GROMACS .gro file of C-alpha atoms in nm:
model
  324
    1UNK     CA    1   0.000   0.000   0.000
    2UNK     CA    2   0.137   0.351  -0.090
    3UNK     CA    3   0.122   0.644   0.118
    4UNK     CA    4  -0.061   0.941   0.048
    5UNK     CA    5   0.272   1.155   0.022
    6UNK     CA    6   0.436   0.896  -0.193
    7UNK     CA    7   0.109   0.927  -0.456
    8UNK     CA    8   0.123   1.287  -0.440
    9UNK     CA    9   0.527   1.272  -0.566
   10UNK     CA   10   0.367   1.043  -0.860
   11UNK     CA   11   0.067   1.287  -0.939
   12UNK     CA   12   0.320   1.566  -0.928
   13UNK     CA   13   0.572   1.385  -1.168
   14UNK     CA   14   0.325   1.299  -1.368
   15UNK     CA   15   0.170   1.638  -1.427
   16UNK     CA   16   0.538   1.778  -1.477
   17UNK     CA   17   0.595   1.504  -1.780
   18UNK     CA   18   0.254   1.630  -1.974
   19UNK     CA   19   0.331   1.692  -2.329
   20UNK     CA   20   0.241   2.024  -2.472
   21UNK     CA   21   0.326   1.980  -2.844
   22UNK     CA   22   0.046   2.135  -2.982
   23UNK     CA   23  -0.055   2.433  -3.177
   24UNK     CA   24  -0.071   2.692  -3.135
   25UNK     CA   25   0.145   2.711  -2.779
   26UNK     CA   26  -0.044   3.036  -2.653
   27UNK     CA   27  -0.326   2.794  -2.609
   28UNK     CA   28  -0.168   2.561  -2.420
   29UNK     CA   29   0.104   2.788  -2.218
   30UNK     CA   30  -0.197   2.870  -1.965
   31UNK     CA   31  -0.294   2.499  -1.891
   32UNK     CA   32   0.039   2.413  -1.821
   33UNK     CA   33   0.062   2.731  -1.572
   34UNK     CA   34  -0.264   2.619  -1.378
   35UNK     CA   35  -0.141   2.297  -1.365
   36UNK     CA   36   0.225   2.403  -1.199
   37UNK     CA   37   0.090   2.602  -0.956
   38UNK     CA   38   0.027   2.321  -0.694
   39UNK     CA   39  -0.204   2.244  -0.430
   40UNK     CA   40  -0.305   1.936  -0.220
   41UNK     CA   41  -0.394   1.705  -0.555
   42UNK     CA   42  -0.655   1.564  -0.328
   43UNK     CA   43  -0.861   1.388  -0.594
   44UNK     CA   44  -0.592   1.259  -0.793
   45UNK     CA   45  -0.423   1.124  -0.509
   46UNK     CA   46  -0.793   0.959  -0.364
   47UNK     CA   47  -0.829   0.808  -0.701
   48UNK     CA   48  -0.518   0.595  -0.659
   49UNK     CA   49  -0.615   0.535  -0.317
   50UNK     CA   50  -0.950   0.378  -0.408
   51UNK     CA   51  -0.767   0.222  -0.656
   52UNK     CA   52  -0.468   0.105  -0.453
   53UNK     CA   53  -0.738  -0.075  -0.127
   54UNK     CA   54  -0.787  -0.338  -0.434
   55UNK     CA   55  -0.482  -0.348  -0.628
   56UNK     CA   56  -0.140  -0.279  -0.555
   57UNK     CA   57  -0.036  -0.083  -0.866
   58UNK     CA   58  -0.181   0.253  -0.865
   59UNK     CA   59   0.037   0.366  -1.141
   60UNK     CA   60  -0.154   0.196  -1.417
   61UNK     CA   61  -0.457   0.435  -1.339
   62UNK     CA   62  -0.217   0.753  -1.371
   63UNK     CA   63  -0.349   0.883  -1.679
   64UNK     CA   64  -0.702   0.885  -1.546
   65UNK     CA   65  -0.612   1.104  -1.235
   66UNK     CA   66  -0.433   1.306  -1.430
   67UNK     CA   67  -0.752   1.357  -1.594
   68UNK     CA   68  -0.955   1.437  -1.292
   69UNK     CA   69  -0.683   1.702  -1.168
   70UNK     CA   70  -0.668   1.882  -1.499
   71UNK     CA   71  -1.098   1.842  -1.446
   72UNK     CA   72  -1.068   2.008  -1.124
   73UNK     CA   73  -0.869   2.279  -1.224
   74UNK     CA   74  -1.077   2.348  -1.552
   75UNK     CA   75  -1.347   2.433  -1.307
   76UNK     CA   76  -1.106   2.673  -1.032
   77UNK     CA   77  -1.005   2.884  -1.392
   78UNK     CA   78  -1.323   2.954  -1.448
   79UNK     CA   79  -1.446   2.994  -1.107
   80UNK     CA   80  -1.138   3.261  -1.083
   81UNK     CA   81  -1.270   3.394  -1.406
   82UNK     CA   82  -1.659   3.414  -1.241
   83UNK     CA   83  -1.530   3.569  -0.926
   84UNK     CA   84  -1.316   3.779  -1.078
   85UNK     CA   85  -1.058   3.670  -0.850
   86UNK     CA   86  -0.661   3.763  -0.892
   87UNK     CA   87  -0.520   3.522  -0.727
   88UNK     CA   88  -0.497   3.183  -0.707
   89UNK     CA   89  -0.217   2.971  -0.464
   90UNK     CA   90  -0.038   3.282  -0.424
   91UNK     CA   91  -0.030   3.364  -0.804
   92UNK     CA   92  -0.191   3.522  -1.068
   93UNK     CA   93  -0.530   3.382  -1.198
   94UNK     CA   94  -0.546   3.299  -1.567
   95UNK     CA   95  -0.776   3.576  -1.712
   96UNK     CA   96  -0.529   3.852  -1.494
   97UNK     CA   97  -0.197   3.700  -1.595
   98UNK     CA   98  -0.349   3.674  -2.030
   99UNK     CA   99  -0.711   3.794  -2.048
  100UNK     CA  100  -1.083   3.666  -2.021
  101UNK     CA  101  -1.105   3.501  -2.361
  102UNK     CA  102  -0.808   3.312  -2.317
  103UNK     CA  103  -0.881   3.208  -2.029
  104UNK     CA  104  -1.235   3.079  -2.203
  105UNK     CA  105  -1.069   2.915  -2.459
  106UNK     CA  106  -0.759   2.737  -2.257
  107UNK     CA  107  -1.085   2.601  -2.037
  108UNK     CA  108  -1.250   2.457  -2.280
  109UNK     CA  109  -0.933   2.289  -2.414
  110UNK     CA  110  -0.847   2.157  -2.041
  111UNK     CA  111  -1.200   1.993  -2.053
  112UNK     CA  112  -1.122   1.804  -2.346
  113UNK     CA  113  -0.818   1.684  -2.233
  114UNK     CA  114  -0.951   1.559  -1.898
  115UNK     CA  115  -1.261   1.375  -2.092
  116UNK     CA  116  -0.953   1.220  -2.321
  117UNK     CA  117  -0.750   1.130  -2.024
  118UNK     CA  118  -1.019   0.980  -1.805
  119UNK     CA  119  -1.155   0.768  -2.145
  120UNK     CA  120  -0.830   0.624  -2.194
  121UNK     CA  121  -0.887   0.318  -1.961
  122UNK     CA  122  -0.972  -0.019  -2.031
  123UNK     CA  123  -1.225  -0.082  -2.257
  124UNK     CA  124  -1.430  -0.319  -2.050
  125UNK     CA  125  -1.412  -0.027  -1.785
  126UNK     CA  126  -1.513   0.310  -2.078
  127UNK     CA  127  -1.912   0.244  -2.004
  128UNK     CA  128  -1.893   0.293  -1.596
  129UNK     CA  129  -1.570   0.519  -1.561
  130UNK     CA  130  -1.761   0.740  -1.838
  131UNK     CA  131  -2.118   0.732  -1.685
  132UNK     CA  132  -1.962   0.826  -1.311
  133UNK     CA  133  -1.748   1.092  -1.458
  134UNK     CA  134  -2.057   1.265  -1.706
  135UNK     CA  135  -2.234   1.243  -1.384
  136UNK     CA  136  -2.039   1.417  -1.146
  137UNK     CA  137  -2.003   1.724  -1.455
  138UNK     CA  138  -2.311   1.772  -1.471
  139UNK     CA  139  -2.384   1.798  -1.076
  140UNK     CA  140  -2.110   2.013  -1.077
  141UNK     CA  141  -2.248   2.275  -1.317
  142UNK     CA  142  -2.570   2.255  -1.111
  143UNK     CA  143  -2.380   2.342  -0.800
  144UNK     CA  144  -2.151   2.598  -0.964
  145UNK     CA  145  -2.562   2.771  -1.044
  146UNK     CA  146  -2.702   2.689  -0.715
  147UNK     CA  147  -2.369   2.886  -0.582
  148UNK     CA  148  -2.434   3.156  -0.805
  149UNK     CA  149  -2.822   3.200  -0.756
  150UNK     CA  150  -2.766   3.211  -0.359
  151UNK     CA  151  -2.565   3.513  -0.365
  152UNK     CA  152  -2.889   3.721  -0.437
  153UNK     CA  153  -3.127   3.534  -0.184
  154UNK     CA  154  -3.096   3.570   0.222
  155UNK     CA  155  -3.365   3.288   0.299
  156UNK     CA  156  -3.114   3.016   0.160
  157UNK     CA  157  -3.164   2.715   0.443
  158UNK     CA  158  -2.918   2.516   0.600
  159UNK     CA  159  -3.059   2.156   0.356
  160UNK     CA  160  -3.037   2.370   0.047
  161UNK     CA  161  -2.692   2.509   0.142
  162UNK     CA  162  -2.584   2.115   0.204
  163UNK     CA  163  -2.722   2.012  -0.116
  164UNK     CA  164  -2.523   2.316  -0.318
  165UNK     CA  165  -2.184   2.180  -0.161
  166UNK     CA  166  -2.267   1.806  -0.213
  167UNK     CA  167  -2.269   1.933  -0.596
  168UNK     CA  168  -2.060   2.160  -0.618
  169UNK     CA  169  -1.743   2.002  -0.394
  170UNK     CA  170  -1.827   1.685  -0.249
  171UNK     CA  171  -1.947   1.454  -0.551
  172UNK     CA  172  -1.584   1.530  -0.726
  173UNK     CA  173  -1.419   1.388  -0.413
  174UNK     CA  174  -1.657   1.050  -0.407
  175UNK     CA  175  -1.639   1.045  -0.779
  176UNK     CA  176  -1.216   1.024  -0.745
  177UNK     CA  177  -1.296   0.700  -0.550
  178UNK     CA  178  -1.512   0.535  -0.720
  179UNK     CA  179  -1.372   0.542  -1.010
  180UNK     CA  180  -1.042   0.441  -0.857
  181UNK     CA  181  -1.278   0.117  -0.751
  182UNK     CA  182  -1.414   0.061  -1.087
  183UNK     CA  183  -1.095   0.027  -1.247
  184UNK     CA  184  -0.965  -0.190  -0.990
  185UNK     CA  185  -1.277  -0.397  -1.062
  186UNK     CA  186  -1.414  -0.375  -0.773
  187UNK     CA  187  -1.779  -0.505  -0.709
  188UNK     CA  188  -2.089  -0.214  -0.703
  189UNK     CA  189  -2.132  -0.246  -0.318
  190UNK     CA  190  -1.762  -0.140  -0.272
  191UNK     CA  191  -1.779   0.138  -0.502
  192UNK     CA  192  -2.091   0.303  -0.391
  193UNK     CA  193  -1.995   0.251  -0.048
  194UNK     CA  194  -1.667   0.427  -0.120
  195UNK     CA  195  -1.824   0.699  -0.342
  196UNK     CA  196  -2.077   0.786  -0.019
  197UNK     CA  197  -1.786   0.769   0.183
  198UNK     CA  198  -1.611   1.022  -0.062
  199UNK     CA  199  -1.904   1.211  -0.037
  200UNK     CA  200  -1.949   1.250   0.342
  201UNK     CA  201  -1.604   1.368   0.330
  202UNK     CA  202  -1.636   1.616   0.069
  203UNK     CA  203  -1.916   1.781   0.274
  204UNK     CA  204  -1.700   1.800   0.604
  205UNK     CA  205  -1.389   1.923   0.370
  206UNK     CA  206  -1.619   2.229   0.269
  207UNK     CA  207  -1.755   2.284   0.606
  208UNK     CA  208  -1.394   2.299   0.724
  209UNK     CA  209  -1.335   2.574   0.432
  210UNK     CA  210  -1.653   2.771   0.568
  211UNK     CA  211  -1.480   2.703   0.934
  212UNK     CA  212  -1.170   2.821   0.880
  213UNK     CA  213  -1.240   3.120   0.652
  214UNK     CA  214  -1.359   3.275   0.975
  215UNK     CA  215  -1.159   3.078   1.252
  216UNK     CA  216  -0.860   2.980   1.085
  217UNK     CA  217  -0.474   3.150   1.142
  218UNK     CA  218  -0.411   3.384   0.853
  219UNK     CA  219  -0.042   3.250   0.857
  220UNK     CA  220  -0.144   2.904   0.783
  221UNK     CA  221  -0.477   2.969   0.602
  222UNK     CA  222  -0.246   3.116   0.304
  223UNK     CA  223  -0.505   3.443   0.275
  224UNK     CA  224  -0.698   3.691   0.515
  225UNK     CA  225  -0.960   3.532   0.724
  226UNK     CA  226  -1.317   3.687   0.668
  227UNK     CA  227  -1.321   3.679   0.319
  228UNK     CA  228  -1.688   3.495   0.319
  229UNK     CA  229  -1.778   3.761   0.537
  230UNK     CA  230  -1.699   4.035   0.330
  231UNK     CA  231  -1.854   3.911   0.013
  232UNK     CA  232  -2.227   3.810   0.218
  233UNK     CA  233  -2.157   3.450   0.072
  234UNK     CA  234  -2.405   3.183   0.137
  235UNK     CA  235  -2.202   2.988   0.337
  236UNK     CA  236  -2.338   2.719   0.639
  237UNK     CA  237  -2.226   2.980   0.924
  238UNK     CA  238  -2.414   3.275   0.780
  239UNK     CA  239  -2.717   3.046   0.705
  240UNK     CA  240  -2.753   2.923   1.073
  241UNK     CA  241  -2.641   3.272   1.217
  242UNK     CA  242  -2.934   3.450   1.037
  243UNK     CA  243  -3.185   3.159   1.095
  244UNK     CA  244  -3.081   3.151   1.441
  245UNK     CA  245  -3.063   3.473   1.561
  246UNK     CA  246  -3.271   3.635   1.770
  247UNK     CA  247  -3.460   4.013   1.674
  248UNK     CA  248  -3.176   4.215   1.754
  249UNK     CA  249  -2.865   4.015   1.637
  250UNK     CA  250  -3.057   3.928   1.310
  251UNK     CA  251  -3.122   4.307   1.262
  252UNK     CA  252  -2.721   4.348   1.340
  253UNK     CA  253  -2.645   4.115   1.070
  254UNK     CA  254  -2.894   4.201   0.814
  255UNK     CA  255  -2.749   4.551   0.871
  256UNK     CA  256  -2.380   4.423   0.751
  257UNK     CA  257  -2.568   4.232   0.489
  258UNK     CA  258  -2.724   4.500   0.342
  259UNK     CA  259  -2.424   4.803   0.403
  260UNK     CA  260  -2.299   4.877   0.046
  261UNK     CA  261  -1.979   5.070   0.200
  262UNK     CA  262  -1.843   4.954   0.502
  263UNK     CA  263  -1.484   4.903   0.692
  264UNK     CA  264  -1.403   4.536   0.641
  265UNK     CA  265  -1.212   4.486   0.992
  266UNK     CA  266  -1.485   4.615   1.177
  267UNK     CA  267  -1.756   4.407   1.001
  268UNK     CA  268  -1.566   4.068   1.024
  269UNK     CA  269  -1.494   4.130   1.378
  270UNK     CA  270  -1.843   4.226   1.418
  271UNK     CA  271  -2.014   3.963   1.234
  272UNK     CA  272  -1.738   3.703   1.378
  273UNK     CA  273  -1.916   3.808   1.706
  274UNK     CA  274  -2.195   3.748   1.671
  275UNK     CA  275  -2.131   3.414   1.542
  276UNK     CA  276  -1.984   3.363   1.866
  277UNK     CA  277  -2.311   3.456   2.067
  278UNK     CA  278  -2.484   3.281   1.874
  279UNK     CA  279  -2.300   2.949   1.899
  280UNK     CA  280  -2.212   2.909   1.501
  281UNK     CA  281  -1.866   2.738   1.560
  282UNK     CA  282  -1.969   2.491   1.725
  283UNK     CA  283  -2.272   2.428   1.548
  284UNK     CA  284  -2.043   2.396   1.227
  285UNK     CA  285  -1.820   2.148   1.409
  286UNK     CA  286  -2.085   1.900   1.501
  287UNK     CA  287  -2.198   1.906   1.117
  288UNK     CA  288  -1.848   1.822   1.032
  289UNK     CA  289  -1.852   1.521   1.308
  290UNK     CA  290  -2.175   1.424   1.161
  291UNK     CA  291  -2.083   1.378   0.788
  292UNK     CA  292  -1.717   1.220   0.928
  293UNK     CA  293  -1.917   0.966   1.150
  294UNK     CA  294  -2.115   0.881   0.875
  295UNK     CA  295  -1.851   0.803   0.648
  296UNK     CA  296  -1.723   0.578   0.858
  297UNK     CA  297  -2.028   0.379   0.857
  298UNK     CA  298  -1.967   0.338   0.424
  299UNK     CA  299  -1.589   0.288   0.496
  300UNK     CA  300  -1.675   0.002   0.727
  301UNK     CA  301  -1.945  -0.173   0.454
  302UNK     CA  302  -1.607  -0.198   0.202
  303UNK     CA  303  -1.494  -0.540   0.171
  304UNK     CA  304  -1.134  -0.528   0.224
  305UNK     CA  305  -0.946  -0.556   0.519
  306UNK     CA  306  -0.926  -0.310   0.795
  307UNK     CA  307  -0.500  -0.287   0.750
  308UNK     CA  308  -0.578  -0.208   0.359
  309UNK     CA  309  -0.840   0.079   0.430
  310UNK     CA  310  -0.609   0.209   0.726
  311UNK     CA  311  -0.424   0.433   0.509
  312UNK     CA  312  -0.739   0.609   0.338
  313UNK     CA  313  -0.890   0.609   0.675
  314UNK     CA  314  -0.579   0.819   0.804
  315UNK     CA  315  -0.572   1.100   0.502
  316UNK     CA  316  -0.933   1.113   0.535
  317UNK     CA  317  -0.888   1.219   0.922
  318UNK     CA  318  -0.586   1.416   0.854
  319UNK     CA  319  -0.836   1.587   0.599
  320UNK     CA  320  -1.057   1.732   0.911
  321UNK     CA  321  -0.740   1.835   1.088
  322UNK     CA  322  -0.634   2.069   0.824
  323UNK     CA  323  -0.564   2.396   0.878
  324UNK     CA  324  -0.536   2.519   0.553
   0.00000   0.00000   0.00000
């Protein structure tokens, strides 16, 4: 069994030895610059870890979780690109470093590549590898809208705001898994069971995210905490705050909602307050134990030996420890 660092070296190897011998190069120069830039290569890596609880040579599926990186970053460029964000792991975002429309059209490109990369598998595995990747695309996109239609509604509740994040975060992660199970042929009660598990996961990941954009140490975060305050987004600790509040602390935070000018250390520390009263941390926490509990319950249904799952069981905890 591999360890999650020594996949990552592989993933990273691998993404370093992509060929880019196509024309013309200004297409391709930003897809190789997204993909350099780093970052955990979480899915990657959990593909080859579903893969590697069945079979002991991960490698073989490299070319697939290749695919589902350059996937995943297909959808942070255009994200950036949505957001109008400059910065992404410390560096400049496509459409700042070239411009919009290149940033468009190297997408689009990326997407191909990770639909040519994730076909290239076994034939006898195409039909299922293709069907759980088409699906997850698609839920994505819905999630990505969800996301987008939230940011002009303030009665978003807490199941809808689950729901968005299942789509738009955690189906990529259980996704990674199962396919990592299908091409180690593994039966359909091990890779549903994993792809809940991935799931679960995916939803505590993102609550972690909403956590530590208001809790977390700048330092280690990588960027300013607060950030989801500033911008009013949807996320589960504003939800809860607003549905929980009482007259006076929802008027206080409706007030920061609403304030088109404002100064932004005053209104994190403010709204970070009331959070506080309110009891939002902790609230946030136990939905992270919750989903985390649960996926234990689908880890434990997988048919493979406690010692073999140990290592996925460890990055998945060291995934709720994170910090950044």
């Amino acid at each position: 069994m591999y360890r999650p660092e020594e996949l990552l070296k592989k993933v990273n190897e691998a993404l370093e030895q992509l060929p880019y011998d196509r024309k013309p190069a200004s297409l391709y120069e930003p897809i190789k610059y997204v993909l350099s830039l780093g970052g955990k290569r979480v899915r990657p890596v959990l593909m080859l870890m579903g893969y590697n609880l069945f079979k002991d040579d991960p490698e073989r599926i490299m070319t697939q979780a290749i695919g589902l990186e350059t996937y995943h970053n297909f959808t942070l460029l255009h994200d950036d690109l949505m957001d109008h964000a400059d910065m992404r792991r410390g560096h400049e975002t496509v459409h700042k470093k070239w411009d919009a429309n290149q940033a468009i059209l190297s997408g689009d490109t990326m997407l191909l590549q990770a639909f040519e990369r994730i076909e290239a598998c076994e034939v006898d595995k195409v039909k299922d590898v293709f069907a759980t990747f088409m699906q997850t695309t698609y839920e994505i996109g819905e999630g990505q809208q969800l996301d987008v239609e939230f940011e002009t509604r303030n009665d978003v509740t807490e199941d809808e705001y689950i729901e968005m994040i299942r789509l738009k975060t955690s189906v990529l992660l259980a996704c990674a898994l199962k396919i990592g199970a299908i091409l180690a042929g593994a039966s359909k009660e091990d890779q549903d069971n994993l792809y809940k598990f991935g799931e679960q996961i995916g939803l505590a990941f993102q609550l972690q995210d909403d956590l530590l954009d208001v809790y977390g140490d700048p330092k280690v975060f990588g960027k300013n905490i607060g950030g989801d305050i500033t911008s009013n987004k949807k996320t589960y600790m504003l939800i809860n705050a607003v549905n929980r509040a009482n007259a006076s602390q929802r008027e206080e935070l409706m007030r920061w909602i609403d304030a088109k000018t404002f100064d932004r250390n005053e209104k994190v520390a403010d709204v970070t307050r009331l959070y506080d009263e309110i009891g939002i941390r902790s609230l946030c926490e136990q939905k992270m134990e919750a989903c985390y509990a649960l996926a234990q319950q689908y880890m434990a249904k997988v048919s493979v030996s406690d010692e073999r799952k140990a290592i996925l069981k460890a990055y998945a905890a060291a995934m709720m420890k994170r910090q950044s």
